Short mmCIF file of C-alpha atoms in Angstrom, two decimals:
data_model
loop_
_atom_site.label_atom_id
_atom_site.label_comp_id
_atom_site.label_asym_id
_atom_site.label_seq_id
_atom_site.Cartn_x
_atom_site.Cartn_y
_atom_site.Cartn_z
CA MET A 1 117.19 100.95 125.94
CA GLU A 2 117.13 97.95 128.21
CA HIS A 3 114.78 95.03 127.98
CA VAL A 4 111.72 95.05 130.19
CA ASP A 5 111.95 92.27 132.76
CA ARG A 6 109.00 90.14 131.75
CA CYS A 7 108.34 87.02 129.67
CA VAL A 8 106.27 86.20 126.60
CA VAL A 9 105.03 82.76 125.49
CA LEU A 10 104.61 81.92 121.79
CA VAL A 11 102.56 78.75 121.29
CA ASP A 12 102.30 76.81 118.04
CA ALA A 13 98.91 75.20 118.76
CA GLY A 14 99.28 72.75 115.89
CA TYR A 15 102.49 71.41 117.44
CA LEU A 16 101.34 71.48 121.06
CA LEU A 17 97.97 69.81 120.56
CA GLY A 18 99.10 67.50 117.75
CA ALA A 19 101.98 66.19 119.87
CA ALA A 20 99.65 65.85 122.86
CA ALA A 21 97.22 63.81 120.73
CA SER A 22 100.07 61.55 119.58
CA LEU A 23 101.16 61.06 123.18
CA LEU A 24 97.71 60.39 124.64
CA ALA A 25 95.70 58.92 121.74
CA GLY A 26 98.37 57.40 119.52
CA GLU A 27 97.81 59.68 116.51
CA PRO A 28 98.24 63.43 115.90
CA ALA A 29 94.55 64.10 115.08
CA ARG A 30 93.31 66.84 117.41
CA SER A 31 89.79 65.43 117.13
CA ARG A 32 91.01 62.56 119.32
CA ILE A 33 91.54 64.78 122.38
CA THR A 34 89.52 67.10 124.58
CA VAL A 35 91.25 70.28 125.77
CA ASP A 36 90.46 72.44 128.80
CA HIS A 37 91.86 75.63 127.30
CA ALA A 38 91.45 77.71 130.47
CA ALA A 39 93.46 75.18 132.49
CA LEU A 40 96.06 74.87 129.73
CA VAL A 41 96.60 78.63 129.55
CA GLN A 42 96.93 78.83 133.34
CA GLN A 43 99.50 76.02 133.29
CA LEU A 44 101.51 77.74 130.55
CA ARG A 45 101.54 80.97 132.50
CA ALA A 46 102.56 79.38 135.78
CA ARG A 47 105.36 77.33 134.18
CA ALA A 48 106.68 80.30 132.17
CA GLU A 49 106.83 82.57 135.20
CA ALA A 50 108.51 79.85 137.26
CA ASP A 51 111.11 79.01 134.59
CA THR A 52 111.99 82.59 133.62
CA GLN A 53 111.54 84.17 137.05
CA GLN A 54 109.75 87.00 135.28
CA PRO A 55 106.07 88.10 135.23
CA LEU A 56 104.09 87.24 132.14
CA LEU A 57 103.38 89.93 129.59
CA ARG A 58 101.28 87.87 127.17
CA ILE A 59 100.65 84.45 125.64
CA TYR A 60 100.42 84.42 121.85
CA TRP A 61 98.39 81.48 120.53
CA PHE A 62 99.14 80.70 116.86
CA ASP A 63 96.80 78.34 115.05
CA GLY A 64 95.23 77.64 111.67
CA ALA A 65 91.55 78.02 110.78
CA PRO A 66 89.59 77.54 107.53
CA ASP A 67 89.54 80.93 105.75
CA ARG A 68 91.11 82.33 108.96
CA VAL A 69 87.67 82.33 110.57
CA PRO A 70 87.94 81.87 114.37
CA GLN A 71 86.65 78.51 115.56
CA PRO A 72 84.86 78.05 118.93
CA GLU A 73 88.11 77.30 120.75
CA HIS A 74 89.68 80.45 119.31
CA ARG A 75 86.74 82.56 120.46
CA ARG A 76 87.11 81.16 123.96
CA LEU A 77 90.86 81.74 124.01
CA ARG A 78 90.85 85.31 122.77
CA VAL A 79 88.65 86.56 125.62
CA MET A 80 90.98 85.09 128.27
CA PRO A 81 93.28 87.49 130.15
CA ARG A 82 96.77 87.93 128.67
CA VAL A 83 96.00 85.76 125.61
CA THR A 84 96.27 86.96 122.00
CA VAL A 85 95.17 84.69 119.15
CA ARG A 86 96.88 84.86 115.76
CA LEU A 87 95.32 82.80 112.97
CA GLY A 88 96.83 81.42 109.81
CA ALA A 89 94.98 79.60 107.05
CA LEU A 90 94.01 75.94 107.24
CA THR A 91 94.00 74.23 103.86
CA ARG A 92 93.36 70.67 102.74
CA SER A 93 95.79 68.96 100.38
CA ASP A 94 96.06 65.27 99.46
CA GLY A 95 93.44 64.42 102.06
CA ARG A 96 95.31 66.11 104.93
CA TRP A 97 94.92 69.46 106.67
CA ALA A 98 97.90 71.81 106.68
CA GLN A 99 98.54 75.19 108.31
CA LYS A 100 99.66 78.07 106.13
CA GLY A 101 101.22 81.26 107.45
CA VAL A 102 101.46 80.20 111.10
CA ASP A 103 105.26 79.84 111.17
CA ALA A 104 105.66 83.16 109.34
CA ALA A 105 103.42 84.91 111.88
CA MET A 106 105.40 83.39 114.76
CA HIS A 107 108.68 84.49 113.17
CA THR A 108 107.40 88.05 112.76
CA GLU A 109 106.15 88.26 116.36
CA LEU A 110 109.36 86.77 117.73
CA THR A 111 111.64 89.21 115.93
CA GLU A 112 109.44 92.24 116.66
CA LEU A 113 109.27 91.51 120.38
CA ALA A 114 113.04 91.17 120.55
CA ARG A 115 113.77 94.22 118.37
CA ASN A 116 111.42 96.41 120.43
CA ARG A 117 112.90 95.06 123.70
CA ALA A 118 109.38 94.28 124.90
CA CYS A 119 110.58 91.42 127.11
CA SER A 120 113.66 89.78 128.54
CA ASP A 121 112.61 86.14 128.00
CA ILE A 122 110.64 84.41 125.27
CA VAL A 123 109.22 80.90 125.61
CA LEU A 124 108.71 79.02 122.35
CA VAL A 125 106.37 76.01 122.30
CA THR A 126 107.07 74.65 118.83
CA GLY A 127 109.06 72.11 116.89
CA ASP A 128 109.26 73.92 113.55
CA GLY A 129 112.80 74.43 112.28
CA ASP A 130 111.60 77.37 110.15
CA LEU A 131 111.72 79.49 113.30
CA LEU A 132 115.49 79.09 113.61
CA PRO A 133 116.32 82.47 111.96
CA GLY A 134 113.86 84.24 114.26
CA LEU A 135 115.28 82.49 117.31
CA MET A 136 118.82 83.52 116.36
CA SER A 137 117.70 87.11 115.75
CA ALA A 138 116.04 87.27 119.17
CA LYS A 139 119.24 86.06 120.81
CA GLU A 140 121.24 88.73 119.01
CA HIS A 141 118.93 91.33 120.53
CA GLY A 142 119.73 90.07 124.01
CA VAL A 143 116.59 88.01 124.66
CA ALA A 144 116.84 84.66 126.44
CA VAL A 145 114.97 82.01 124.42
CA HIS A 146 113.37 79.05 126.21
CA LEU A 147 112.30 76.13 124.00
CA TRP A 148 109.62 73.78 125.31
CA ALA A 149 108.85 70.38 123.83
CA VAL A 150 105.93 68.01 124.34
CA GLN A 151 107.03 64.55 125.40
CA ALA A 152 107.28 62.45 122.25
CA ALA A 153 105.05 59.40 122.00
CA ASP A 154 107.93 57.16 120.89
CA GLY A 155 110.49 58.60 123.30
CA ASP A 156 112.36 60.35 120.47
CA TYR A 157 112.51 64.05 119.53
CA ASN A 158 109.58 65.81 117.89
CA GLN A 159 111.44 69.09 117.34
CA SER A 160 113.98 70.40 114.87
CA GLU A 161 117.47 69.39 116.00
CA ASP A 162 118.87 72.79 114.98
CA LEU A 163 116.17 74.56 116.98
CA VAL A 164 117.00 72.48 120.05
CA ALA A 165 120.72 73.20 119.69
CA GLU A 166 120.23 76.97 119.37
CA ALA A 167 117.87 77.54 122.32
CA ASP A 168 119.21 79.01 125.57
CA GLU A 169 117.04 76.84 127.82
CA ARG A 170 115.09 73.66 127.11
CA ARG A 171 112.26 71.89 128.88
CA VAL A 172 110.02 68.90 128.15
CA LEU A 173 106.32 69.04 129.02
CA ASP A 174 105.73 65.46 130.13
CA ARG A 175 102.62 63.32 130.19
CA SER A 176 101.67 64.24 133.76
CA TRP A 177 101.81 67.95 132.88
CA ILE A 178 99.83 67.51 129.65
CA THR A 179 97.04 65.42 131.22
CA ARG A 180 96.14 68.17 133.68
CA ALA A 181 94.41 69.97 130.80
CA VAL A 182 94.23 67.47 127.93
CA ARG A 183 92.66 64.02 127.79
CA ALA A 184 92.05 61.47 125.08
CA LYS A 185 88.47 60.94 123.95
CA ASP A 186 86.92 57.58 124.60
CA LEU A 187 85.76 56.53 121.14
CA THR A 188 84.77 53.00 122.08
CA GLY A 189 81.14 53.78 122.89
CA LEU A 190 78.74 56.57 123.69
CA CYS A 191 81.17 58.49 125.86
CA ALA A 192 78.37 58.38 128.42
CA PRO A 193 79.70 58.14 131.97
CA PRO A 194 78.07 55.98 134.62
CA PRO A 195 75.74 55.85 136.47
CA ALA A 196 72.55 54.71 134.72
CA PRO A 197 74.01 52.93 131.68
CA ARG A 198 71.61 52.48 128.77
CA PRO A 199 72.68 49.44 126.75
CA GLU A 200 69.58 49.61 124.57
CA ILE A 201 70.47 53.00 123.09
CA ALA A 202 73.56 51.62 121.35
CA ALA A 203 71.53 48.98 119.51
CA ILE A 204 69.07 51.57 118.23
CA LEU A 205 71.45 54.35 117.30
CA SER A 206 74.04 52.12 115.65
CA ALA A 207 71.72 51.34 112.71
CA PRO A 208 72.88 53.45 109.70
CA LEU A 209 69.37 54.51 108.71
CA PRO A 210 67.08 57.49 108.62
CA GLU A 211 65.26 57.58 111.95
CA SER A 212 62.09 55.47 112.02
CA ALA A 213 59.12 56.46 114.11
CA LEU A 214 58.37 54.14 117.03
CA ALA A 215 54.88 52.61 116.89
CA ALA A 216 52.73 52.04 119.92
CA SER A 217 53.36 48.30 119.72
CA ALA A 218 55.21 45.73 117.65
CA GLU A 219 51.92 44.59 116.09
CA ARG A 220 51.11 48.10 114.84
CA ALA A 221 54.64 48.44 113.41
CA ALA A 222 54.34 45.13 111.59
CA ALA A 223 51.01 46.21 110.12
CA ALA A 224 52.53 49.51 108.99
CA ALA A 225 55.41 47.69 107.28
CA ALA A 226 52.96 45.42 105.49
CA ALA A 227 50.87 48.40 104.36
CA ALA A 228 53.98 50.17 103.11
CA ALA A 229 55.00 47.09 101.12
CA HIS A 230 51.52 46.93 99.55
CA ASN A 231 51.55 50.62 98.64
CA SER A 232 55.03 50.41 97.10
CA ALA A 233 53.65 48.03 94.45
CA THR A 234 51.03 50.55 93.31
CA ALA A 235 52.52 53.99 93.92
CA PRO A 236 55.97 55.67 93.83
CA THR A 237 57.86 55.43 97.08
CA ALA A 238 58.65 58.70 98.84
CA VAL A 239 62.38 58.99 99.41
CA PRO A 240 63.43 60.78 102.63
CA PRO A 241 66.13 63.47 102.51
CA ALA A 242 69.68 62.19 102.13
CA ASP A 243 71.25 61.26 105.45
CA PRO A 244 75.02 61.28 106.16
CA THR A 245 74.86 57.74 107.47
CA GLY A 246 73.29 56.41 104.26
CA PRO A 247 69.75 55.03 104.04
CA ALA A 248 69.79 51.26 104.04
CA GLU A 249 66.08 50.94 103.26
CA ALA A 250 66.65 52.44 99.81
CA ALA A 251 69.24 49.73 99.13
CA GLY A 252 66.67 47.03 99.78
CA GLU A 253 68.10 45.72 103.08
CA PRO A 254 65.76 43.60 105.19
CA VAL A 255 64.00 45.47 107.95
CA ASP A 256 62.33 44.26 111.09
CA GLY A 257 58.90 45.26 112.38
CA ALA A 258 60.13 48.60 113.75
CA GLY A 259 61.59 49.77 110.45
CA VAL A 260 65.16 49.01 111.63
CA PRO A 261 67.40 46.73 109.53
CA ALA A 262 67.85 43.22 110.79
CA PRO A 263 71.55 42.58 111.48
CA ALA A 264 73.37 39.63 109.97
CA GLY A 265 72.55 36.44 111.81
CA GLY A 266 68.83 37.13 111.97
CA ARG A 267 68.82 38.99 115.30
CA ALA A 268 66.84 42.22 115.08
CA VAL A 269 67.45 45.28 117.23
CA PRO A 270 64.90 46.00 120.00
CA THR A 271 61.33 46.63 118.83
CA PRO A 272 58.91 49.09 120.44
CA LYS A 273 57.46 46.21 122.46
CA ASP A 274 60.94 45.38 123.80
CA LEU A 275 61.49 48.99 124.78
CA ALA A 276 58.13 49.28 126.49
CA GLY A 277 59.42 47.28 129.44
CA LEU A 278 62.49 49.50 129.68
CA ARG A 279 60.90 52.87 129.39
CA GLY A 280 57.17 52.51 130.01
CA PRO A 281 54.38 52.79 127.44
CA ALA A 282 55.44 54.21 124.11
CA ALA A 283 53.89 57.33 122.68
CA PRO A 284 51.45 56.80 119.79
CA HIS A 285 52.82 57.54 116.33
CA ALA A 286 51.15 57.77 112.97
CA THR A 287 51.58 54.48 111.15
CA GLY A 288 54.03 54.44 108.27
CA ALA A 289 55.62 57.73 109.38
CA THR A 290 59.36 58.13 108.89
CA LEU A 291 61.74 60.44 110.70
CA ARG A 292 65.41 61.02 110.00
CA TRP A 293 68.14 62.24 112.29
CA SER A 294 68.10 66.01 112.29
CA SER A 295 71.24 67.61 110.92
CA ASP A 296 73.00 70.84 111.69
CA LYS A 297 73.14 71.49 107.94
CA GLY A 298 70.04 72.63 106.09
CA TRP A 299 67.31 71.19 108.30
CA ILE A 300 63.87 72.32 107.15
CA ASP A 301 61.03 72.22 109.64
CA ARG A 302 57.92 70.50 108.35
CA PRO A 303 54.49 70.16 109.92
CA PRO A 304 54.51 67.53 112.70
CA ALA A 305 51.67 65.68 111.00
CA ALA A 306 53.82 65.17 107.92
CA LEU A 307 56.48 63.52 110.09
CA GLY A 308 54.16 61.39 112.18
CA GLU A 309 55.03 63.28 115.35
CA PRO A 310 52.38 62.80 118.05
CA ALA A 311 50.43 65.83 119.21
CA GLU A 312 51.82 65.49 122.74
CA THR A 313 55.41 66.08 121.64
CA ALA A 314 54.53 68.46 118.80
CA SER A 315 53.51 70.95 121.50
CA LEU A 316 56.97 70.87 123.08
CA PRO A 317 58.61 74.30 122.72
CA THR A 318 62.12 74.66 121.33
CA LEU A 319 64.91 76.32 123.30
CA ALA A 320 64.85 79.28 120.91
CA GLN A 321 61.16 79.85 121.69
CA LEU A 322 61.91 79.81 125.42
CA THR A 323 64.95 82.09 125.31
CA SER A 324 64.83 85.88 125.63
CA ALA A 325 67.35 88.23 124.03
CA GLU A 326 69.08 88.76 127.38
CA GLN A 327 69.31 85.02 128.00
CA ARG A 328 70.67 84.47 124.51
CA TRP A 329 73.48 86.93 125.18
CA ALA A 330 74.24 85.28 128.55
CA ASP A 331 74.22 81.83 126.90
CA ARG A 332 76.75 82.99 124.35
CA GLU A 333 79.03 84.33 127.06
CA GLU A 334 78.78 81.03 128.95
CA ASP A 335 79.54 79.06 125.79
CA ILE A 336 82.70 81.08 125.20
CA THR A 337 84.03 81.20 128.76
CA THR A 338 82.72 78.10 130.53
CA VAL A 339 81.52 75.29 128.27
CA GLY A 340 84.46 73.10 127.31
CA GLY A 341 82.98 71.62 124.14
CA ASP A 342 82.96 67.96 125.17
CA PRO A 343 80.06 66.32 123.26
CA TYR A 344 78.44 64.81 126.37
CA GLU A 345 78.76 68.14 128.23
CA VAL A 346 77.24 70.06 125.29
CA GLY A 347 74.16 67.82 125.38
CA GLN A 348 73.81 68.37 129.13
CA VAL A 349 74.14 72.16 128.86
CA PHE A 350 71.47 72.34 126.14
CA ALA A 351 69.06 70.13 128.12
CA ARG A 352 69.67 72.08 131.32
CA ARG A 353 68.78 75.37 129.67
CA TRP A 354 65.69 73.89 128.05
CA LEU A 355 64.50 72.41 131.36
CA ASP A 356 65.15 75.60 133.34
CA ARG A 357 63.03 77.66 130.95
CA LEU A 358 60.07 75.35 130.47
CA PRO A 359 56.85 77.11 131.47
CA GLU A 360 55.33 73.91 132.87
CA ALA A 361 56.76 70.70 134.30
CA GLY A 362 54.29 68.55 132.35
CA HIS A 363 56.45 68.79 129.23
CA VAL A 364 59.14 66.52 130.71
CA PRO A 365 56.94 63.38 130.97
CA LYS A 366 55.81 63.98 127.37
CA LEU A 367 59.41 64.03 126.23
CA ALA A 368 60.25 60.94 128.28
CA THR A 369 57.77 58.87 126.27
CA MET A 370 59.90 59.49 123.16
CA TYR A 371 63.10 57.95 124.56
CA PRO A 372 65.55 57.31 122.96
CA ARG A 373 64.38 59.51 120.07
CA ILE A 374 64.43 63.26 120.53
CA PRO A 375 61.62 65.13 118.70
CA HIS A 376 63.03 66.31 115.40
CA ARG A 377 62.64 70.04 116.06
CA ILE A 378 64.49 69.86 119.39
CA ASP A 379 67.05 67.40 118.03
CA GLY A 380 67.88 69.63 115.07
CA GLU A 381 68.29 72.60 117.39
CA LEU A 382 70.52 70.51 119.68
CA LEU A 383 72.82 69.51 116.82
CA ARG A 384 73.02 73.05 115.47
CA TYR A 385 74.03 74.18 118.95
CA ALA A 386 76.71 71.48 119.08
CA ALA A 387 78.07 72.63 115.71
CA ARG A 388 79.13 75.92 117.35
CA PHE A 389 81.77 73.96 119.26
CA GLY A 390 83.24 72.37 116.14
CA LEU A 391 81.40 69.11 116.76
CA LEU A 392 79.68 67.22 113.92
CA ALA A 393 82.13 68.66 111.43
CA HIS A 394 83.61 66.52 108.68
CA LYS A 395 86.61 64.81 110.23
CA ASP A 396 88.72 62.80 107.80
CA ASP A 397 85.86 63.15 105.29
CA GLN A 398 83.31 61.48 107.58
CA ILE A 399 80.65 62.74 109.95
CA ASP A 400 81.73 61.99 113.52
CA GLU A 401 78.85 59.79 114.68
CA HIS A 402 80.49 59.19 118.07
CA ASP A 403 79.97 62.89 118.83
CA ARG A 404 76.31 62.65 117.82
CA TYR A 405 75.70 59.71 120.14
CA ALA A 406 77.49 61.43 123.03
CA ILE A 407 75.57 64.69 122.51
CA ARG A 408 72.22 62.89 122.68
CA ALA A 409 73.35 60.73 125.60
CA GLY A 410 74.24 63.89 127.55
CA PHE A 411 70.84 65.37 126.71
CA TRP A 412 68.97 62.29 127.97
CA ARG A 413 71.10 62.05 131.09
CA GLU A 414 70.11 65.58 132.10
CA ILE A 415 66.44 64.85 131.36
CA ASP A 416 66.61 61.73 133.56
CA VAL A 417 68.22 63.61 136.46
CA HIS A 418 65.53 66.28 136.26
CA ALA A 419 62.72 63.71 136.05
CA ALA A 420 64.11 61.79 139.04
CA ALA A 421 64.23 64.99 141.08
CA GLN A 422 60.60 65.74 140.19
CA HIS A 423 59.44 62.32 141.38
CA ALA A 424 61.57 62.23 144.54
CA PRO A 425 59.39 62.27 147.72
CA ALA A 426 59.34 65.41 149.79
CA PRO A 427 61.27 65.27 153.08
CA GLU A 428 58.03 65.15 155.09
CA GLU A 429 56.70 62.28 152.96
CA ALA A 430 59.96 60.35 153.31
CA ARG A 431 59.72 60.64 157.10
CA GLY A 432 56.05 59.68 157.08
CA THR A 433 54.91 63.03 158.43
CA PRO A 434 51.08 63.25 158.35
#
């Protein structure tokens, strides 16, 4: 039986994306890059068909996952045409993540395809020398083996020398090819693109504290702090839930009038009075109230009055309350097939859906008075939504705060665009039509 004239691509995702991260971000951590998987798959298909001069049968995507549970990127990949996802285990040892069973699965697929004469050409995107026996077996069955490498960051090889020597054809995927679908994350700030920069948000969000409620004015905040200090001498102090960033108030750090720690050097971060000129009048809050950043893990809703949330924002509906069963299904499909998972984009998508389903436009001005703090119910829902894309996970044993800032920045950007559109003059008004 002759081989069928078609090609198959076997991708070791750990090698491909790890090498791409080393090339673009200087280290092999995949959390340092953003991947457009649809574009990457299309590029792999086009290059394979061009190199082998054969139509594509299938792309096999081999990757590791904790407990072999598909992650968001795997769910997006496995619904793409001509893509099959094979998952190995992802285990943590000595502080580092390691794939288990991926090379064995690739070896099995490689030998079975060749033995069953399912294709004439196989493209391997890997650097693992453990695949050498499988590569040799495929060649013995008359299959042409193409070995692709990702350009090494240091200009050297990042593949097994024996694997390189045994392959029939070799190709290097260079930086220009990689950057069509992969880019390094900008971890220097909020990841918030221009226009409309917001320098004041960095000063507020950078404080490693539970979130403090904004008072109507600096005077009211100072009075609340004084009252809290008086009460602490006569009654036990209520401790807020543990926060990943670590509460500084509990450690006795000095705080300014807004409940935010004063940085070294005596310069405090902006107070509610400072922000009033940037954002308009602040919404009234119950004095002495304390909020914390919502978390995607174990958030428990409590009555707004217990959190000092004003009545105006307590009436804001959550996205879940505004979403029908049909819309929920459509949202899930869009998340899998369209949303790339960039933190800023995730915040925009969530805000866009929330805005589109609001029953009345008056909710947007209410929310705007809270800037830069998102009401805790909506914020918790936003972060739980972001967790579906693998964001906010423990990366190198730490919560990725850069993702949190970018998610919220994307949310506020979409709110601002919507609010600006609402207040834009009608065409007749702009022309002065009576």
